[in-house]
XYZ file of C-alpha atoms in Angstrom:
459
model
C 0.000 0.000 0.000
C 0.913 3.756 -1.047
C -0.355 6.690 0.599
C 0.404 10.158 -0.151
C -1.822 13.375 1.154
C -2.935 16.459 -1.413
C -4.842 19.519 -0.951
C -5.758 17.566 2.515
C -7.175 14.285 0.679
C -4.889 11.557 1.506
C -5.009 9.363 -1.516
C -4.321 5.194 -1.192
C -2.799 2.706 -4.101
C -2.892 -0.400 -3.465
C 0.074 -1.600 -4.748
C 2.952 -0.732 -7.704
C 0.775 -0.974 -10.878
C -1.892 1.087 -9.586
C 0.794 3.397 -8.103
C 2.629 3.299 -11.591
C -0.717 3.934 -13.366
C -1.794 6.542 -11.416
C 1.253 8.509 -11.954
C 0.622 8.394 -15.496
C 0.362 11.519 -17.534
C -3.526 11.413 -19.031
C -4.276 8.871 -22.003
C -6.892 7.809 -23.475
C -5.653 4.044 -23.200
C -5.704 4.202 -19.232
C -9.100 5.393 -18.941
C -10.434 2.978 -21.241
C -8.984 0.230 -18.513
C -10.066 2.050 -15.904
C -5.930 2.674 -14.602
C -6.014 6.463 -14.756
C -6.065 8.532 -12.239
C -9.212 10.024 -11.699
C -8.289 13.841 -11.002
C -5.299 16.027 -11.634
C -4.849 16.310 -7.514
C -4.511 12.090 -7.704
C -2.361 11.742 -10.231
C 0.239 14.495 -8.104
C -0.574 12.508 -5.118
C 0.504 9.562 -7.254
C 3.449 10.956 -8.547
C 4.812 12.152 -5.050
C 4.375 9.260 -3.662
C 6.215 7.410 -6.472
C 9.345 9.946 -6.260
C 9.343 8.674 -2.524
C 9.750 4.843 -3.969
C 13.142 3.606 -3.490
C 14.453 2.321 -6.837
C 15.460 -1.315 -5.104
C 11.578 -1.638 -4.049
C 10.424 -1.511 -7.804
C 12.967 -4.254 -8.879
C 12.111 -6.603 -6.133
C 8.200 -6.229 -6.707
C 7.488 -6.650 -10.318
C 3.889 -5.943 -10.743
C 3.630 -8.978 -13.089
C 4.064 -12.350 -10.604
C 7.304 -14.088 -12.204
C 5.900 -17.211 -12.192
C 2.579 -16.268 -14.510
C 4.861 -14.173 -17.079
C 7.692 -15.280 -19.324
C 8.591 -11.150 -19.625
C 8.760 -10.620 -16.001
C 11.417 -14.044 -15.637
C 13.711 -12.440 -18.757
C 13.503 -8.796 -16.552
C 14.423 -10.346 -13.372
C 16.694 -13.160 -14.346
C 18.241 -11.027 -17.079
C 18.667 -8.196 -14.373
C 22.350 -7.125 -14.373
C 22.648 -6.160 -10.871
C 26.584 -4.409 -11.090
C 25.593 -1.952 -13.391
C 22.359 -0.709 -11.092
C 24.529 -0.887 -8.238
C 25.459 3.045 -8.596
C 22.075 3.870 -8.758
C 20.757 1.129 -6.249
C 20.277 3.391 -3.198
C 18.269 6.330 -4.819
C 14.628 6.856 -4.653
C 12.711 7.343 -7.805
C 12.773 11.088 -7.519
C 16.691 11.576 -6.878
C 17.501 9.509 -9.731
C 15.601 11.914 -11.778
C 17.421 14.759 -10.535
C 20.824 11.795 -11.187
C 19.744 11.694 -14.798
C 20.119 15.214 -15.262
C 23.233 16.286 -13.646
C 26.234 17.600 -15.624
C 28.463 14.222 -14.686
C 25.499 11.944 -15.511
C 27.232 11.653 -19.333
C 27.173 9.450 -22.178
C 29.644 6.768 -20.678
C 27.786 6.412 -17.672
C 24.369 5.945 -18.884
C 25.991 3.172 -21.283
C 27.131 1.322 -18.419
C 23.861 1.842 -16.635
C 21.610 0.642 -19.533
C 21.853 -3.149 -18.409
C 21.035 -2.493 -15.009
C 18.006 -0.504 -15.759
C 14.615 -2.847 -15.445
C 11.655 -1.635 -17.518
C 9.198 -0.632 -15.061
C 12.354 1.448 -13.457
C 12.656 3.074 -16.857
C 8.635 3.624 -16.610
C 8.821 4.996 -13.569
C 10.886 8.170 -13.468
C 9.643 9.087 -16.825
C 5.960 9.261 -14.874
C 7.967 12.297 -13.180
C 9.801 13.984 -15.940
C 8.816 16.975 -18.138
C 8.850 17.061 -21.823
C 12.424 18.859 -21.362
C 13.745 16.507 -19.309
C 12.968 13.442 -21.443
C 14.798 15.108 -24.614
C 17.484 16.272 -22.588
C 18.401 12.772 -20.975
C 17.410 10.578 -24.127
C 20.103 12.752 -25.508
C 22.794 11.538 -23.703
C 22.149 8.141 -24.256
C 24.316 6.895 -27.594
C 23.391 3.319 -28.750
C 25.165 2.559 -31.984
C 24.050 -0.637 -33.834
C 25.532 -1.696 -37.324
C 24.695 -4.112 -40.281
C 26.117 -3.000 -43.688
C 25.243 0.983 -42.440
C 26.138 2.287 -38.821
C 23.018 3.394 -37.096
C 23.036 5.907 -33.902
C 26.152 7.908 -34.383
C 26.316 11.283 -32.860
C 25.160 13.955 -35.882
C 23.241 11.239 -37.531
C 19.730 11.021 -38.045
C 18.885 7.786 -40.246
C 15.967 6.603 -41.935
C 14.068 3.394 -42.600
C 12.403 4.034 -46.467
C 8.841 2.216 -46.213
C 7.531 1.965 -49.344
C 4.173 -0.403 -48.943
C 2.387 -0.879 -51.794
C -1.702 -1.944 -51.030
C -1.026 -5.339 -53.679
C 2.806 -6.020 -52.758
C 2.956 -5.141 -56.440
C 7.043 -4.881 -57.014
C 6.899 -2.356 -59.294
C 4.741 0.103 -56.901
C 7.031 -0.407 -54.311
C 10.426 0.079 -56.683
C 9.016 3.275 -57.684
C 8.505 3.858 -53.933
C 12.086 2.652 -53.224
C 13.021 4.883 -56.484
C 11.830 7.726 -55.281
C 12.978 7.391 -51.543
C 16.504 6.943 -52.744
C 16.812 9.987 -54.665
C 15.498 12.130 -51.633
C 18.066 10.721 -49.246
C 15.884 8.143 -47.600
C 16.571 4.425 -46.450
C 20.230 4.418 -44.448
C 18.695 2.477 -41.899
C 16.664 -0.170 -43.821
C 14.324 -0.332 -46.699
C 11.639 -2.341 -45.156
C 8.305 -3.023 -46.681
C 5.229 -4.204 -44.529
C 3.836 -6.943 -47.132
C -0.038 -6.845 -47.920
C -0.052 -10.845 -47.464
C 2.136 -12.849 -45.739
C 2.187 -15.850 -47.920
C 6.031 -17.248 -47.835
C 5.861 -16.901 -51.585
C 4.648 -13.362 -52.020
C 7.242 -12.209 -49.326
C 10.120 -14.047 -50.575
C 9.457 -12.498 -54.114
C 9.611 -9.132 -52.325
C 12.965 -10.005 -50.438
C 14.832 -11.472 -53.721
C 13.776 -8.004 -55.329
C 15.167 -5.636 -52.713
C 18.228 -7.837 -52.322
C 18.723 -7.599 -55.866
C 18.150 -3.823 -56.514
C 20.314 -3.297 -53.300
C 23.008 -5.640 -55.219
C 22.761 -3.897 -58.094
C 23.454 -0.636 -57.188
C 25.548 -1.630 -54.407
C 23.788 0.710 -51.428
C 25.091 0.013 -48.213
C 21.930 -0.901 -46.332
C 19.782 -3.697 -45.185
C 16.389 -4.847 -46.265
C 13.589 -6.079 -44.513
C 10.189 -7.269 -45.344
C 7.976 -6.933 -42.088
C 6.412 -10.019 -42.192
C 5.314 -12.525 -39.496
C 8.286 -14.237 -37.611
C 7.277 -17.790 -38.689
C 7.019 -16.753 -42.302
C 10.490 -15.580 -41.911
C 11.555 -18.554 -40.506
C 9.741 -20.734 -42.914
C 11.210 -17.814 -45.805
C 15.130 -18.698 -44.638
C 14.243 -22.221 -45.240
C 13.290 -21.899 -48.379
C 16.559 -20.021 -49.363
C 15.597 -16.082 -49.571
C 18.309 -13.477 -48.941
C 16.584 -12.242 -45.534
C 19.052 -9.582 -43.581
C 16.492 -8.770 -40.376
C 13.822 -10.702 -38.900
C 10.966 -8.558 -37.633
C 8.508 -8.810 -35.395
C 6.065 -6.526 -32.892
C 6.613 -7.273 -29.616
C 4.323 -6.208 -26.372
C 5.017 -5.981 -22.493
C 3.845 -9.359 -21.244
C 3.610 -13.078 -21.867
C -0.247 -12.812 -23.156
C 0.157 -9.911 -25.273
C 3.021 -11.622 -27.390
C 0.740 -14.493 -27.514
C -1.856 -12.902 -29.013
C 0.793 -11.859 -31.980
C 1.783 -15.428 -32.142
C 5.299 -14.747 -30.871
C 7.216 -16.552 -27.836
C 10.797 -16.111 -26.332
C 11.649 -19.649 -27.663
C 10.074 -18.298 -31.274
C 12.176 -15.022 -31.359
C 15.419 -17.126 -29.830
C 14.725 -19.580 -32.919
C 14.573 -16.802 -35.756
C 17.226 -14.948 -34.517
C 19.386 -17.918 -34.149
C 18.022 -18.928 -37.730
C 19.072 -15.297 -39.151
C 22.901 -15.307 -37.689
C 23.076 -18.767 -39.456
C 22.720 -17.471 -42.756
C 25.926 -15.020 -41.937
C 24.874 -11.837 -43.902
C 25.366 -9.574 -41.330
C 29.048 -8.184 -41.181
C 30.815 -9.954 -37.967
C 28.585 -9.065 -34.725
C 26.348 -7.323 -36.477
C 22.414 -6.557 -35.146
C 20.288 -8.842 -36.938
C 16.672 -8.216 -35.306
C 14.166 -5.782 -36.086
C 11.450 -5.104 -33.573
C 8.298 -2.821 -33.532
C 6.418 -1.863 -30.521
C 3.361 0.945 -29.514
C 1.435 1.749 -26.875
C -1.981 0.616 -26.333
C -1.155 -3.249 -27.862
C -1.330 -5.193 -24.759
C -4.458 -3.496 -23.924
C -6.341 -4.145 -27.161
C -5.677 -7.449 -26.798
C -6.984 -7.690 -23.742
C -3.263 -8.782 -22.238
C -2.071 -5.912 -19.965
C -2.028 -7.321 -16.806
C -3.695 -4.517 -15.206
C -0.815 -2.432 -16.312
C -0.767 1.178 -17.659
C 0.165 0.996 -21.319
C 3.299 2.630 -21.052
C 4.814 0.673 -18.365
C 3.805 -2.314 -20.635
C 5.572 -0.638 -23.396
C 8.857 -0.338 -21.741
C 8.280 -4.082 -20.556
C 8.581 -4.824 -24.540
C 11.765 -2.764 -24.264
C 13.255 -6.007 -22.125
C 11.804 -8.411 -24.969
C 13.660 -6.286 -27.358
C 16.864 -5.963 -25.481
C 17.487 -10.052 -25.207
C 18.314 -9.904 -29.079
C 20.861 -6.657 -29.477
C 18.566 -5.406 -32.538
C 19.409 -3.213 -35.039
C 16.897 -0.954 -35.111
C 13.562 -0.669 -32.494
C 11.126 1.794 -32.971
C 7.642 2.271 -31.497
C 4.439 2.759 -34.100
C 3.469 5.635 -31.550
C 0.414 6.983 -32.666
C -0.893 4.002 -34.986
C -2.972 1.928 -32.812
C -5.512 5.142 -32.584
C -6.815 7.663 -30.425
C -8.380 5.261 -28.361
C -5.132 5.090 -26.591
C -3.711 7.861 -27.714
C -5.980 10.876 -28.336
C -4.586 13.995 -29.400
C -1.610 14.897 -30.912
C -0.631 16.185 -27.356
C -1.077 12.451 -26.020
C 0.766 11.288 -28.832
C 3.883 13.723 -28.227
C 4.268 12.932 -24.542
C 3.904 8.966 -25.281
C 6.817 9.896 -28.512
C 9.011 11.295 -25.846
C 8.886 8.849 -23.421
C 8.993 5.540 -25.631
C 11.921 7.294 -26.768
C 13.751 7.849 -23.443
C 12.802 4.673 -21.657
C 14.504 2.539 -24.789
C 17.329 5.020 -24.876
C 18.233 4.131 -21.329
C 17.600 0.420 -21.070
C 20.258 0.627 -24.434
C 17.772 -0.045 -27.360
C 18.670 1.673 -30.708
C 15.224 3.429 -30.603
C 13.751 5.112 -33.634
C 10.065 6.644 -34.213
C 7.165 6.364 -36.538
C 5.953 9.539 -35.333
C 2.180 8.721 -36.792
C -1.042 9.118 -36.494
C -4.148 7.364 -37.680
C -6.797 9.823 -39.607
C -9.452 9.494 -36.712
C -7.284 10.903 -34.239
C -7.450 14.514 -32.969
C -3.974 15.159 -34.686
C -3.063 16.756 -37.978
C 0.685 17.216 -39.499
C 1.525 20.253 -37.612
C 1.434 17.338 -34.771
C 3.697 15.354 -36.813
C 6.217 18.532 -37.120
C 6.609 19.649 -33.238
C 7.098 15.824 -32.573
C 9.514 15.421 -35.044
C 11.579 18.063 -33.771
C 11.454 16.870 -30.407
C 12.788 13.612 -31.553
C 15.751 15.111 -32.905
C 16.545 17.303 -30.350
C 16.329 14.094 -28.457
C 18.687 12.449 -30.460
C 16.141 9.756 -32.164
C 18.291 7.395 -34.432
C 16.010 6.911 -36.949
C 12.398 7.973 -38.392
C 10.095 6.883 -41.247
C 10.438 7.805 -44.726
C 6.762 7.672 -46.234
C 6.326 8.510 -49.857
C 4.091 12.017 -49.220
C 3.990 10.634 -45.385
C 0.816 8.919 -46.448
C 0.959 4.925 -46.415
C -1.147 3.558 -49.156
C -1.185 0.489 -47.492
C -1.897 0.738 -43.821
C -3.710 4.228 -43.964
C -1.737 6.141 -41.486
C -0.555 9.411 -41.595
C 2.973 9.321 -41.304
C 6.652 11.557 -41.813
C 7.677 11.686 -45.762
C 11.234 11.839 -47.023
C 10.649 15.282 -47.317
C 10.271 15.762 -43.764
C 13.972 13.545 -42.931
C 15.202 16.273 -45.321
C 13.656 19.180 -43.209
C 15.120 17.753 -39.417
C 18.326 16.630 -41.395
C 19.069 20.407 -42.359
C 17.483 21.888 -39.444
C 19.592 20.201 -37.308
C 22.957 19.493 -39.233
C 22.272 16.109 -38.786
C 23.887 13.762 -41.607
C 22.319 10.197 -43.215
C 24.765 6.983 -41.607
C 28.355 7.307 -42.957
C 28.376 4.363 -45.166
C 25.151 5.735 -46.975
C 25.930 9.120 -46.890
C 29.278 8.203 -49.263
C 26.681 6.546 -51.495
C 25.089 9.516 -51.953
C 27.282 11.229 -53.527
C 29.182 8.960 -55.382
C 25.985 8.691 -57.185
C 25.379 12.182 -57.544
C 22.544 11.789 -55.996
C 23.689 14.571 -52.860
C 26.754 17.236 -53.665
C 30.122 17.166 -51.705
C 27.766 19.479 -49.105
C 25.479 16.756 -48.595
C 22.629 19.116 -50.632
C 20.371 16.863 -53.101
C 21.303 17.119 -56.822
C 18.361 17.936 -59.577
C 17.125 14.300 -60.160
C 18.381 14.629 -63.356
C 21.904 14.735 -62.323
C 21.695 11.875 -60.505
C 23.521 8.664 -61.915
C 20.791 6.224 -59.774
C 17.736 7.259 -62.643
C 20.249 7.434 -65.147
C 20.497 3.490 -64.496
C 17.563 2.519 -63.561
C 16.386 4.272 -67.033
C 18.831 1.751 -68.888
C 17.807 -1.090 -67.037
C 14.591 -0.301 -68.534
């Protein structure tokens, strides 16, 4: 039991996940489970009395019983208990004010990350500011490689998504076309199939692999289907680089996806077999978003974004590539305004950062949402002022596909310049020796550019 007095009220939680929920900046998701507080006056209550929590307390309760959950065992067996040692004796509150001193640099948050549990993570973000989440997330350098290097400081990379609504391969090369010649896909070019039928997807797959052949970019492809059609995919032979899956916060949640521990451990044991990746490179590719656990009925009676930084540990066990969260995608019923959306951006982004994921952002929005592109623009800069690794690149941030709003490759050019912020080395050499970008890293005329001038011939 929790107790902490307001205005004279002296409010009660009964234990950490209704203290954790409580806490919780308002969402539409919470409400909808009945988790949120229910006044401003509670959820300060809730939030004092949580800055009063000493850190060891939340990693010897987890709020999901170890013996019902898969997610809780990897969190508390996989707990690295030397690296929280510096931090061990600090309530929730102080180690806010630790994250933000001078001396708390990029060093020592790297040889925090491990020690960091999820609902730790969760936790003191319930208790930071918008400022404070871009300012720590900041800090925090996770660098992941394949053929490009992902995550380096003054980089801002891109996954190019170009989904077509038939997986018809010419749609998507024009897609892939087009993203290239704007500056897009340094992180991965990674298509969300229409079907997952092993054949359709490992058409898709030998297509990418061979226009990435071809033309010899230094990037990875990915084609976002189900884990077991990847694994059933590599059997058959197709040139796969990243498995991907969406992962969620608990046991149940994953279950409903179709996805286990065992599952992931056998793909991504299946996907180092095949040796594509450059020695030790990060061969997983996970998606995540707030609100999945709930609407499928699996949260545990958790708030959704102390589930989502519980899919943060799920991610962690594999040393991904890339992660991002789908923030705004699963709809304002968990997220309801672009203001909702924004907060939940910021702190997916900061709770991955310091558990030591390569986080990146689909900063998105579905079109019955109470958020517009203006939205999408403040978030965006946020992100990079945060130090995001990655975002979407969207032909005219509009996916024909899955009918989300999303960012464009226009809008990687925009935060790019704005920011001085430069595509992944590797890539960004590419560029120009296809005259696709000047020695300034400025785009060429299309025309200029030696990419169309092949692809024309081709033809």
């Amino acid at each position: 039991m929790f107790t902490h007095t307001v205005a004279g009220t002296r409010y009660h939680f009964r234990d950490l996940a209704t203290l954790l929920a409580r806490a919780t900046p308002a969402r539409s998701g919470d409400a909808l489970a009945g988790l949120a507080a229910a006044s401003a006056e509670e959820r300060v209550a809730a939030q004092m009395a949580l800055a009063e929590l000493p850190l060891r307390s939340i990693v010897a309760q987890p709020p999901v019983p170890y013996e019902h959950d898969e997610v809780t065992r990897l969190i508390c067996d996989g707990h690295d208990t030397a690296a929280f040692a510096p931090v061990a004796h600090l309530t929730v509150g102080d180690f806010r004010d630790w994250l933000l001193r001078y001396d708390t640099d990029e060093p020592t948050l790297a040889a925090l990350a491990p020690g960091i549990t999820p609902e730790v993570a969760a936790a003191v973000s319930k208790l930071m500011r918008v400022q404070d989440l871009v300012l720590v997330a900041r800090k925090c350098r996770v660098v992941t490689k394949f053929r490009s290097t992902i995550g380096l400081a003054g980089r801002l990379s891109t996954r190019l998504q170009p989904n077509h609504p038939t997986d018809d391969p010419r749609g998507i090369g024009a897609a892939i076309l087009d993203g290239l010649l704007l500056g897009s896909g340094d992180a991965v070019i990674g298509v969300n199939p229409a079907t997952d039928d092993p054949a359709s997807v490992a058409t898709l797959l030998a297509m990418l692999d061979e226009l990435r052949e071809r033309y010899a970019i230094p990037t990875q492809s990915c084609v976002l289907a189900h884990v077991t059609t990847a694994l059933e995919v590599m059997r058959r032979g197709a040139p796969v680089d990243l498995v991907f899956q969406s992962v969620a916060g608990t046991e149940a949640a994953n279950r409903s996806f179709g996805v286990s521990l065992a599952l992931l451990d056998e793909a991504h044991d299946a996907v180092r077999a095949l040796g594509r990746a450059p020695a030790g490179g990060n061969v997983m590719y996970f998606e995540t978003g707030q609100g999945s656990a709930l609407s499928a009925g699996a949260h545990e009676g958790l708030d959704q974004q102390t589930c989502e930084a519980r899919a943060y540990a799920v991610a962690r066990r594999y040393r991904p590539l890339l992660v991002n969260t789908v923030v705004g995608f699963i709809g304002p019923e968990y997220l309801y305004d672009g203001k909702q959306i924004l907060r939940a951006a910021l702190e997916d982004h900061f709770c991955g950062k310091l558990m030591g994921l390569p986080m990146g952002c689909d900063v998105c929005y579905t079109n019955h949402a109470e958020a517009d592109q203006d939205d999408v623009d403040v978030i965006l800069a946020l992100l990079g002022a945060a130090g995001v690794s990655y975002i979407m690149g969207v032909p005219g941030a509009d996916d024909v596909m899955l009918h989300y709003q999303s960012t464009s490759f226009h809008d990687a050019l925009y935060l790019r310049q704005a920011l001085g912020r430069r595509p992944a080395p590797e890539f960004e050499g590419w560029l120009e020796r296809m005259g696709i970008t000047d020695g300034g890293g400025r785009l060429r005329p299309a025309r200029e550019a030696r990419l169309l001038g092949g692809a024309a011939r081709a033809e």
